């Protein structure tokens, strides 16, 4: 599963993209965030205010309760500020 | 049509291309978003985006507008990369037989784009560099369209 | 600024002139009204107007918009004379720091212009020549702004 | 006092502009219309549906109950259709 990070989530996590294999019991975006935060202080910091983090599964916006099974690409980013 | 690009766009040329040879259009609305220097606080703005998702999301937003209003043509152009105060950021153009549809669809495209298209602005200036925070008013503007959608 | 003229206008050039050298503008909305052929029913449109009153009325409408919204610039250009399907009729441009003001002011200018600026359209086609009748929806659109005005 | 006519009011009346001196008892736009209709069949026809006729006094919109005293220029026209 490919993970992408954007904007300050990327800067805080210190990584733009990586391939990971989360444990079997990680079923949703919310659970994936909880697991990511255990991977080190950078991730704990990047996802500290997890309620403001937005996610996308395979290039579509996804809620924190969305199931991640079968996802090829999951992205994490702050609220968007384009336009 | 949607485009995501680093280079600038020419508003007049875009509108001209969209209406070329057509005699059925009655109203064309354009929205151009530009970089503000906020009294000198901003000297550069960098727009990061999520290639692939950006295009997909802009296409979804445009399709949604076309489903809601009788548009004869529409265009979204959004830039990314390093910009200076005064530079163009985004262009939205809508064409319809009547002005209300063109006005509403253009506003809708901007409201949705502001809350859904995966772009992030980073501003630099004398005070340092910071990521722009999302405005709650943008969420409210986008949410205001929801009831109509549900009613359809 | 307002202009009443027989010749065509260049939308891109008008917007460029309005924002030239400025770094405080964040949002620019343009509305362009064009002649529709209505499926071949219209081959020519002639716009008559009341010289002197037209300019005065457009200036009053523009001043009213500037009093209601924080506009950084505005422009109304209206043509008169003989036009063909596809030709430009009117251009309205508004610039503001934020998009809501620019959108609302542009729509207001068009709604008011439609019911107050002394122009009359005469259409010619295979079915003959006729003066265009005013749309009741235009009166309703203009009247919809009234409460705001009274509240101020 | 200068009178101007536009669009189909002009076509029906058969005149674009004229200088007139209405009787002393003609005080309002509405009374001026009533008087104009007595000036011949073209004017009777042009102002037949007087409720749809719009007026301007010295280049400002004026209601039918507006006083015309002191006016230099009065214009009559159909509802406007620009834009």
Coordinates of C-alpha atoms in Angstrom, one line a residue:
Chain A
X1 CA 0.0 0.0 0.0
X2 CA 1.4 3.4 -1.0
X3 CA 1.1 6.3 1.4
X4 CA 1.5 9.9 0.3
X5 CA 1.8 13.0 2.5
X6 CA 1.3 16.6 1.5
X7 CA 1.9 20.1 2.8
X8 CA 2.7 20.4 6.5
X9 CA 1.8 16.7 7.1
X10 CA 4.6 15.8 4.7
X11 CA 7.0 18.4 6.3
X12 CA 6.3 17.1 9.8
X13 CA 6.4 13.4 8.9
X14 CA 9.6 14.1 7.0
X15 CA 8.5 11.9 4.1
X16 CA 6.6 12.5 0.9
X17 CA 5.8 8.9 -0.1
X18 CA 6.4 5.4 1.1
X19 CA 5.2 1.8 0.7
X20 CA 3.9 0.2 3.9
X21 CA 2.0 -2.9 5.0
X22 CA -0.1 -2.0 8.1
X23 CA -1.1 -4.8 10.5
X24 CA -4.2 -6.9 9.7
X25 CA -6.3 -5.3 12.4
X26 CA -5.9 -1.8 10.9
X27 CA -9.2 -1.5 8.9
X28 CA -10.0 2.2 8.6
X29 CA -8.3 5.5 7.9
X30 CA -8.7 6.4 11.7
X31 CA -7.0 3.1 12.7
X32 CA -4.3 3.7 10.1
X33 CA -3.6 7.1 11.7
X34 CA -3.4 5.6 15.2
X35 CA -1.0 3.0 13.9
X36 CA 1.1 5.6 11.9
X37 CA 1.5 7.7 15.1
X38 CA 3.3 4.7 16.8
X39 CA 6.0 4.8 14.1
X40 CA 8.0 7.6 15.7
X41 CA 8.0 11.1 17.0
X42 CA 7.7 12.7 13.5
X43 CA 4.6 10.8 12.8
X44 CA 3.2 11.4 16.3
X45 CA 3.7 15.1 15.6
X46 CA 2.4 15.1 12.1
X47 CA -0.8 13.4 13.2
X48 CA -1.1 15.0 16.6
X49 CA -4.3 16.9 15.7
X50 CA -5.7 14.0 13.8
X51 CA -9.1 15.5 13.6
X52 CA -7.9 18.2 11.1
X53 CA -6.1 15.6 8.9
X54 CA -7.8 14.9 5.6
X55 CA -7.4 11.6 3.7
X56 CA -7.9 10.3 0.2
X57 CA -8.2 6.7 -0.9
X58 CA -7.1 6.1 -4.5
X59 CA -7.4 9.8 -5.3
X60 CA -10.9 10.3 -3.9
X61 CA -11.7 12.1 -0.6
X62 CA -12.3 9.6 2.2
X63 CA -13.7 10.0 5.7
X64 CA -11.8 8.7 8.8
X65 CA -14.2 5.8 9.1
X66 CA -13.6 4.7 5.5
X67 CA -12.4 1.1 5.1
X68 CA -8.8 0.9 3.6
X69 CA -9.0 -2.7 2.4
X70 CA -8.0 -3.0 -1.3
X71 CA -6.7 0.6 -1.4
X72 CA -3.6 1.0 -3.5
X73 CA -2.8 4.6 -2.6
X74 CA -3.8 6.5 0.6
X75 CA -2.9 10.2 1.0
X76 CA -2.9 12.4 4.1
X77 CA -3.0 16.2 4.0
X78 CA -4.3 19.3 5.8
X79 CA -7.6 20.9 4.7
X80 CA -7.1 22.2 1.2
X81 CA -6.4 25.8 0.5
X82 CA -6.4 26.2 -3.3
X83 CA -8.5 28.5 -5.5
Chain B
X1 CA -12.6 21.2 -19.5
X2 CA -10.0 21.3 -16.8
X3 CA -6.3 22.0 -16.8
X4 CA -3.6 22.0 -14.1
X5 CA -0.5 23.8 -15.1
X6 CA 2.5 25.7 -13.9
X7 CA 2.4 28.4 -16.6
X8 CA 0.1 31.4 -16.6
X9 CA -3.2 31.6 -18.5
X10 CA -4.6 34.3 -20.8
X11 CA -8.2 35.0 -19.6
X12 CA -9.2 36.7 -22.9
X13 CA -7.8 33.9 -25.0
X14 CA -9.5 31.2 -22.9
X15 CA -12.9 33.0 -23.1
X16 CA -12.4 33.5 -26.9
X17 CA -11.6 29.9 -27.4
X18 CA -14.6 28.8 -25.5
X19 CA -17.1 30.9 -27.5
X20 CA -15.4 30.6 -30.9
X21 CA -17.9 30.2 -33.6
X22 CA -20.8 29.8 -31.2
X23 CA -24.0 31.8 -31.5
X24 CA -26.1 30.1 -28.9
X25 CA -24.3 31.5 -25.8
X26 CA -25.9 34.4 -24.0
X27 CA -23.9 34.8 -20.8
X28 CA -20.2 34.1 -19.9
X29 CA -18.9 34.5 -16.4
X30 CA -15.3 34.3 -15.5
X31 CA -13.6 34.2 -12.1
X32 CA -9.9 34.8 -11.7
X33 CA -8.2 34.3 -8.4
X34 CA -4.9 36.2 -7.9
X35 CA -2.1 36.3 -5.3
X36 CA -2.6 39.2 -2.8
X37 CA 0.5 40.7 -1.1
X38 CA -1.6 41.7 2.0
X39 CA 0.2 45.0 2.4
X40 CA 3.6 43.5 1.9
X41 CA 3.2 40.5 4.2
X42 CA 3.4 38.1 1.2
X43 CA 6.3 38.2 -1.3
X44 CA 5.9 34.7 -2.7
X45 CA 3.3 32.0 -2.7
X46 CA 3.9 28.3 -3.6
X47 CA 1.1 26.0 -4.5
X48 CA 1.6 22.3 -3.9
X49 CA -0.9 19.9 -5.2
X50 CA -1.6 16.1 -5.5
X51 CA -1.0 15.2 -9.2
X52 CA -3.6 12.8 -10.4
X53 CA -6.1 13.5 -7.7
X54 CA -6.2 17.2 -8.6
X55 CA -7.3 16.5 -12.1
X56 CA -9.8 13.8 -11.0
X57 CA -11.3 16.1 -8.4
X58 CA -11.6 19.1 -10.7
X59 CA -13.3 16.8 -13.2
X60 CA -15.8 15.7 -10.6
X61 CA -16.5 19.3 -9.6
X62 CA -17.1 20.3 -13.2
X63 CA -19.3 17.3 -13.8
X64 CA -21.4 18.2 -10.8
X65 CA -21.8 21.8 -12.0
X66 CA -22.9 20.6 -15.5
X67 CA -25.5 18.3 -13.8
X68 CA -26.9 21.2 -11.8
X69 CA -27.0 24.0 -14.4
X70 CA -27.6 24.0 -18.2
X71 CA -24.1 25.0 -19.1
X72 CA -23.0 25.3 -22.7
X73 CA -19.3 25.3 -21.8
X74 CA -17.1 25.4 -18.7
X75 CA -13.4 25.6 -17.9
X76 CA -11.3 25.3 -14.8
X77 CA -7.6 26.2 -15.0
X78 CA -5.5 26.0 -11.8
X79 CA -1.8 26.8 -11.5
X80 CA 0.7 25.2 -9.1
X81 CA 4.3 26.1 -8.3
X82 CA 5.9 29.4 -7.3
X83 CA 3.9 32.5 -7.7
X84 CA 4.3 36.2 -6.9
X85 CA 1.8 38.8 -5.7
X86 CA -0.4 39.8 -8.6
X87 CA 0.0 36.5 -10.4
X88 CA -3.0 34.5 -11.5
X89 CA -3.9 31.4 -9.5
X90 CA -7.1 30.0 -10.8
X91 CA -9.6 30.7 -13.7
X92 CA -13.1 29.5 -13.9
X93 CA -15.3 30.2 -16.9
X94 CA -19.0 29.2 -17.4
X95 CA -21.2 29.8 -20.4
X96 CA -25.0 29.5 -20.5
X97 CA -28.0 30.9 -22.4
X98 CA -28.9 33.0 -19.3
X99 CA -26.9 34.9 -16.7
X100 CA -28.2 33.3 -13.5
X101 CA -27.0 29.8 -14.5
X102 CA -23.6 31.2 -15.5
X103 CA -23.2 33.2 -12.3
X104 CA -24.4 30.4 -10.0
X105 CA -22.3 27.7 -11.7
X106 CA -19.1 29.9 -11.5
X107 CA -19.7 30.5 -7.8
X108 CA -20.4 26.9 -7.2
X109 CA -17.2 25.8 -9.0
X110 CA -15.1 28.1 -6.9
X111 CA -16.8 27.2 -3.6
X112 CA -16.4 23.5 -4.3
X113 CA -12.9 23.9 -5.6
X114 CA -11.8 25.8 -2.5
X115 CA -12.9 22.9 -0.2
X116 CA -12.2 19.8 -2.4
X117 CA -9.4 20.4 -4.9
X118 CA -6.1 19.1 -3.3
X119 CA -4.0 22.3 -3.4
X120 CA -2.1 23.8 -0.5
X121 CA -0.8 27.3 -0.4
X122 CA 2.5 28.2 1.4
X123 CA 3.2 31.9 1.8
X124 CA 6.6 33.6 2.3
X125 CA 7.3 37.1 3.4
X126 CA 9.3 39.2 5.8
X127 CA 7.6 37.3 8.7
X128 CA 8.8 33.9 7.4
X129 CA 7.1 31.1 5.7
X130 CA 3.8 29.5 6.6
X131 CA 1.1 27.2 5.3
X132 CA -2.1 29.0 4.7
X133 CA -4.9 27.8 7.0
X134 CA -8.3 26.8 5.5
X135 CA -11.0 29.4 6.0
X136 CA -14.1 28.2 7.8
X137 CA -16.1 30.5 5.6
X138 CA -15.1 28.3 2.6
X139 CA -16.6 25.3 4.3
X140 CA -19.7 27.2 4.9
X141 CA -19.9 28.4 1.3
X142 CA -19.5 24.9 0.0
X143 CA -22.0 23.5 2.5
X144 CA -24.6 26.1 1.5
X145 CA -25.0 24.3 -1.9
X146 CA -25.7 20.9 -0.3
X147 CA -29.5 21.2 0.3
X148 CA -30.0 21.8 -3.5
X149 CA -28.0 18.7 -4.2
X150 CA -30.0 16.5 -1.8
X151 CA -33.2 17.9 -3.3
X152 CA -32.4 16.6 -6.7
Chain C
X1 CA -15.5 53.1 -14.8
X2 CA -18.2 53.0 -17.4
X3 CA -18.1 53.2 -21.2
X4 CA -20.9 53.3 -23.8
X5 CA -19.5 52.5 -27.3
X6 CA -20.4 51.1 -30.7
X7 CA -17.1 49.1 -31.1
X8 CA -16.3 45.7 -29.6
X9 CA -14.4 45.3 -26.4
X10 CA -11.5 43.0 -25.6
X11 CA -12.3 41.1 -22.3
X12 CA -8.7 40.1 -21.6
X13 CA -7.3 43.5 -22.3
X14 CA -10.0 45.2 -20.0
X15 CA -9.2 42.8 -17.1
X16 CA -5.5 43.2 -17.6
X17 CA -5.8 47.0 -17.6
X18 CA -7.9 46.9 -14.4
X19 CA -5.4 44.8 -12.5
X20 CA -2.2 46.2 -14.0
X21 CA 0.5 46.7 -11.4
X22 CA -1.9 45.9 -8.5
X23 CA -1.0 43.3 -5.9
X24 CA -3.9 43.9 -3.5
X25 CA -6.6 42.2 -5.6
X26 CA -7.6 38.7 -4.8
X27 CA -10.7 38.1 -7.0
X28 CA -11.9 39.3 -10.3
X29 CA -15.3 38.4 -11.8
X30 CA -16.3 39.2 -15.3
X31 CA -19.7 38.9 -17.0
X32 CA -20.0 39.1 -20.7
X33 CA -23.4 39.2 -22.4
X34 CA -23.5 38.1 -26.0
X35 CA -26.1 38.0 -28.8
X36 CA -27.9 34.6 -29.1
X37 CA -29.3 33.5 -32.5
X38 CA -32.0 31.4 -30.8
X39 CA -31.7 28.6 -33.3
X40 CA -31.6 30.9 -36.3
X41 CA -34.6 33.1 -35.3
X42 CA -32.2 36.1 -34.8
X43 CA -29.9 37.3 -37.6
X44 CA -29.3 40.8 -36.4
X45 CA -29.8 42.8 -33.2
X46 CA -29.9 46.6 -32.9
X47 CA -29.3 48.3 -29.6
X48 CA -30.8 51.8 -29.2
X49 CA -30.0 53.8 -26.2
X50 CA -30.6 57.3 -24.6
X51 CA -27.2 59.1 -24.9
X52 CA -26.5 61.1 -21.8
X53 CA -29.0 59.2 -19.6
X54 CA -27.2 55.9 -20.3
X55 CA -23.9 57.1 -19.0
X56 CA -25.6 58.8 -16.0
X57 CA -27.5 55.7 -15.1
X58 CA -24.5 53.3 -15.5
X59 CA -22.5 55.7 -13.2
X60 CA -25.3 55.6 -10.6
X61 CA -25.5 51.8 -10.8
X62 CA -21.7 51.5 -10.4
X63 CA -21.7 53.9 -7.5
X64 CA -24.4 51.9 -5.8
X65 CA -22.4 48.7 -6.1
X66 CA -19.3 50.4 -4.8
X67 CA -21.3 51.6 -1.8
X68 CA -22.5 48.1 -1.0
X69 CA -19.4 46.0 -1.5
X70 CA -15.7 46.7 -0.9
X71 CA -14.7 46.8 -4.5
X72 CA -11.1 47.6 -5.5
X73 CA -12.1 48.2 -9.2
X74 CA -15.1 48.0 -11.4
X75 CA -16.0 48.4 -15.0
X76 CA -19.1 48.5 -17.1
X77 CA -18.9 48.6 -20.9
X78 CA -22.1 48.5 -23.0
X79 CA -22.3 48.5 -26.7
X80 CA -25.0 50.0 -29.0
X81 CA -25.8 49.9 -32.7
X82 CA -26.1 46.9 -35.0
X83 CA -24.8 43.5 -33.7
X84 CA -24.8 40.0 -35.1
X85 CA -25.3 36.7 -33.2
X86 CA -22.2 35.8 -31.2
X87 CA -21.2 39.5 -30.8
X88 CA -20.5 40.9 -27.4
X89 CA -23.1 43.3 -25.9
X90 CA -22.1 44.1 -22.4
X91 CA -19.1 43.6 -20.1
X92 CA -19.1 43.9 -16.3
X93 CA -15.9 43.4 -14.3
X94 CA -15.5 43.6 -10.5
X95 CA -12.4 43.2 -8.4
X96 CA -12.2 42.7 -4.7
X97 CA -10.0 41.1 -2.0
X98 CA -12.5 38.2 -1.7
X99 CA -14.6 36.3 -4.1
X100 CA -18.0 36.8 -2.6
X101 CA -18.0 40.5 -2.9
X102 CA -16.8 40.3 -6.5
X103 CA -19.4 37.7 -7.5
X104 CA -22.3 39.5 -5.7
X105 CA -21.3 43.0 -7.1
X106 CA -21.1 41.6 -10.7
X107 CA -24.5 40.0 -10.4
X108 CA -25.9 43.2 -8.8
X109 CA -24.5 45.3 -11.6
X110 CA -26.1 43.1 -14.3
X111 CA -29.5 42.9 -12.5
X112 CA -29.7 46.6 -12.1
X113 CA -28.3 47.4 -15.5
X114 CA -31.0 45.1 -17.0
X115 CA -33.8 47.0 -15.4
X116 CA -32.4 50.6 -15.3
X117 CA -30.0 51.3 -18.1
X118 CA -31.9 52.9 -21.0
X119 CA -31.1 50.4 -23.8
X120 CA -33.7 48.8 -26.1
X121 CA -33.0 45.7 -28.2
X122 CA -34.6 45.2 -31.6
X123 CA -34.2 41.7 -33.2
X124 CA -34.4 40.9 -36.9
X125 CA -34.7 37.5 -38.4
X126 CA -36.6 35.3 -40.9
X127 CA -39.8 36.1 -38.9
X128 CA -39.4 39.9 -39.2
X129 CA -38.3 42.6 -36.8
X130 CA -39.5 43.1 -33.3
X131 CA -38.6 45.0 -30.1
X132 CA -37.5 42.6 -27.4
X133 CA -39.9 42.6 -24.5
X134 CA -38.6 43.1 -21.0
X135 CA -38.5 39.9 -18.9
X136 CA -40.4 39.9 -15.6
X137 CA -37.7 37.8 -14.2
X138 CA -35.3 40.7 -14.6
X139 CA -37.6 42.9 -12.5
X140 CA -37.7 40.2 -9.9
X141 CA -33.9 39.8 -9.9
X142 CA -33.4 43.6 -9.4
X143 CA -36.1 43.7 -6.7
X144 CA -34.4 40.9 -4.8
X145 CA -31.6 43.3 -3.9
X146 CA -33.9 46.0 -2.5
X147 CA -34.2 44.7 1.1
X148 CA -30.4 44.9 1.6
X149 CA -30.6 48.5 0.3
X150 CA -33.3 49.4 2.7
X151 CA -31.5 47.8 5.6
X152 CA -28.5 50.1 5.2
Chain D
X1 CA -39.7 71.6 -22.7
X2 CA -37.9 69.0 -24.8
X3 CA -39.6 65.7 -25.2
X4 CA -37.7 62.5 -26.4
X5 CA -39.2 59.2 -27.5
X6 CA -37.3 55.9 -27.7
X7 CA -37.8 52.4 -29.2
X8 CA -41.4 51.5 -30.1
X9 CA -42.8 54.7 -28.4
X10 CA -40.7 56.7 -30.9
X11 CA -41.8 54.5 -33.9
X12 CA -45.5 54.7 -33.0
X13 CA -45.5 58.4 -32.2
X14 CA -43.5 59.0 -35.4
X15 CA -41.2 61.5 -33.8
X16 CA -37.9 61.2 -31.9
X17 CA -37.7 64.6 -30.3
X18 CA -39.8 67.8 -30.1
X19 CA -40.1 71.0 -28.1
X20 CA -43.5 71.5 -26.6
X21 CA -45.3 73.7 -24.1
X22 CA -48.0 71.7 -22.3
X23 CA -51.0 73.6 -20.8
X24 CA -50.6 75.0 -17.3
X25 CA -52.8 72.3 -15.7
X26 CA -50.5 69.5 -16.8
X27 CA -48.4 68.9 -13.6
X28 CA -47.3 65.3 -13.6
X29 CA -45.9 62.7 -16.0
X30 CA -49.3 60.9 -15.9
X31 CA -51.1 64.2 -16.9
X32 CA -48.6 64.8 -19.6
X33 CA -49.3 61.4 -21.1
X34 CA -53.0 62.1 -21.0
X35 CA -52.5 65.4 -22.8
X36 CA -50.1 63.9 -25.4
X37 CA -52.7 61.3 -26.3
X38 CA -55.0 64.1 -27.4
X39 CA -52.5 65.3 -29.9
X40 CA -53.4 62.8 -32.6
X41 CA -53.9 59.1 -33.4
X42 CA -50.2 58.3 -33.5
X43 CA -49.8 59.6 -29.9
X44 CA -53.0 57.9 -28.8
X45 CA -51.6 54.6 -30.2
X46 CA -48.0 55.1 -28.8
X47 CA -49.4 55.8 -25.3
X48 CA -52.4 53.4 -25.4
X49 CA -51.0 51.1 -22.8
X50 CA -49.8 54.0 -20.7
X51 CA -49.1 51.7 -17.7
X52 CA -46.1 50.1 -19.5
X53 CA -44.6 53.4 -20.6
X54 CA -41.5 54.5 -18.6
X55 CA -40.4 58.1 -18.2
X56 CA -37.3 60.0 -17.3
X57 CA -37.0 63.6 -16.2
X58 CA -33.7 65.3 -17.0
X59 CA -32.0 61.9 -17.6
X60 CA -33.2 60.3 -14.3
X61 CA -36.0 57.6 -14.1
X62 CA -39.3 59.2 -13.0
X63 CA -42.6 57.7 -11.8
X64 CA -45.9 58.7 -13.4
X65 CA -46.8 60.8 -10.4
X66 CA -43.5 62.8 -10.6
X67 CA -44.0 66.6 -11.0
X68 CA -42.7 67.9 -14.3
X69 CA -42.4 71.6 -13.3
X70 CA -38.9 72.9 -14.1
X71 CA -38.0 69.9 -16.3
X72 CA -35.9 70.7 -19.3
X73 CA -36.0 67.2 -20.9
X74 CA -38.6 64.5 -20.5
X75 CA -38.2 61.1 -22.2
X76 CA -40.7 58.3 -22.8
X77 CA -39.8 54.7 -23.6
X78 CA -40.7 51.1 -23.1
X79 CA -39.3 49.0 -20.3
X80 CA -35.5 48.8 -20.9
X81 CA -34.0 45.6 -22.4
X82 CA -30.3 46.1 -22.4
X83 CA -27.6 43.9 -20.9

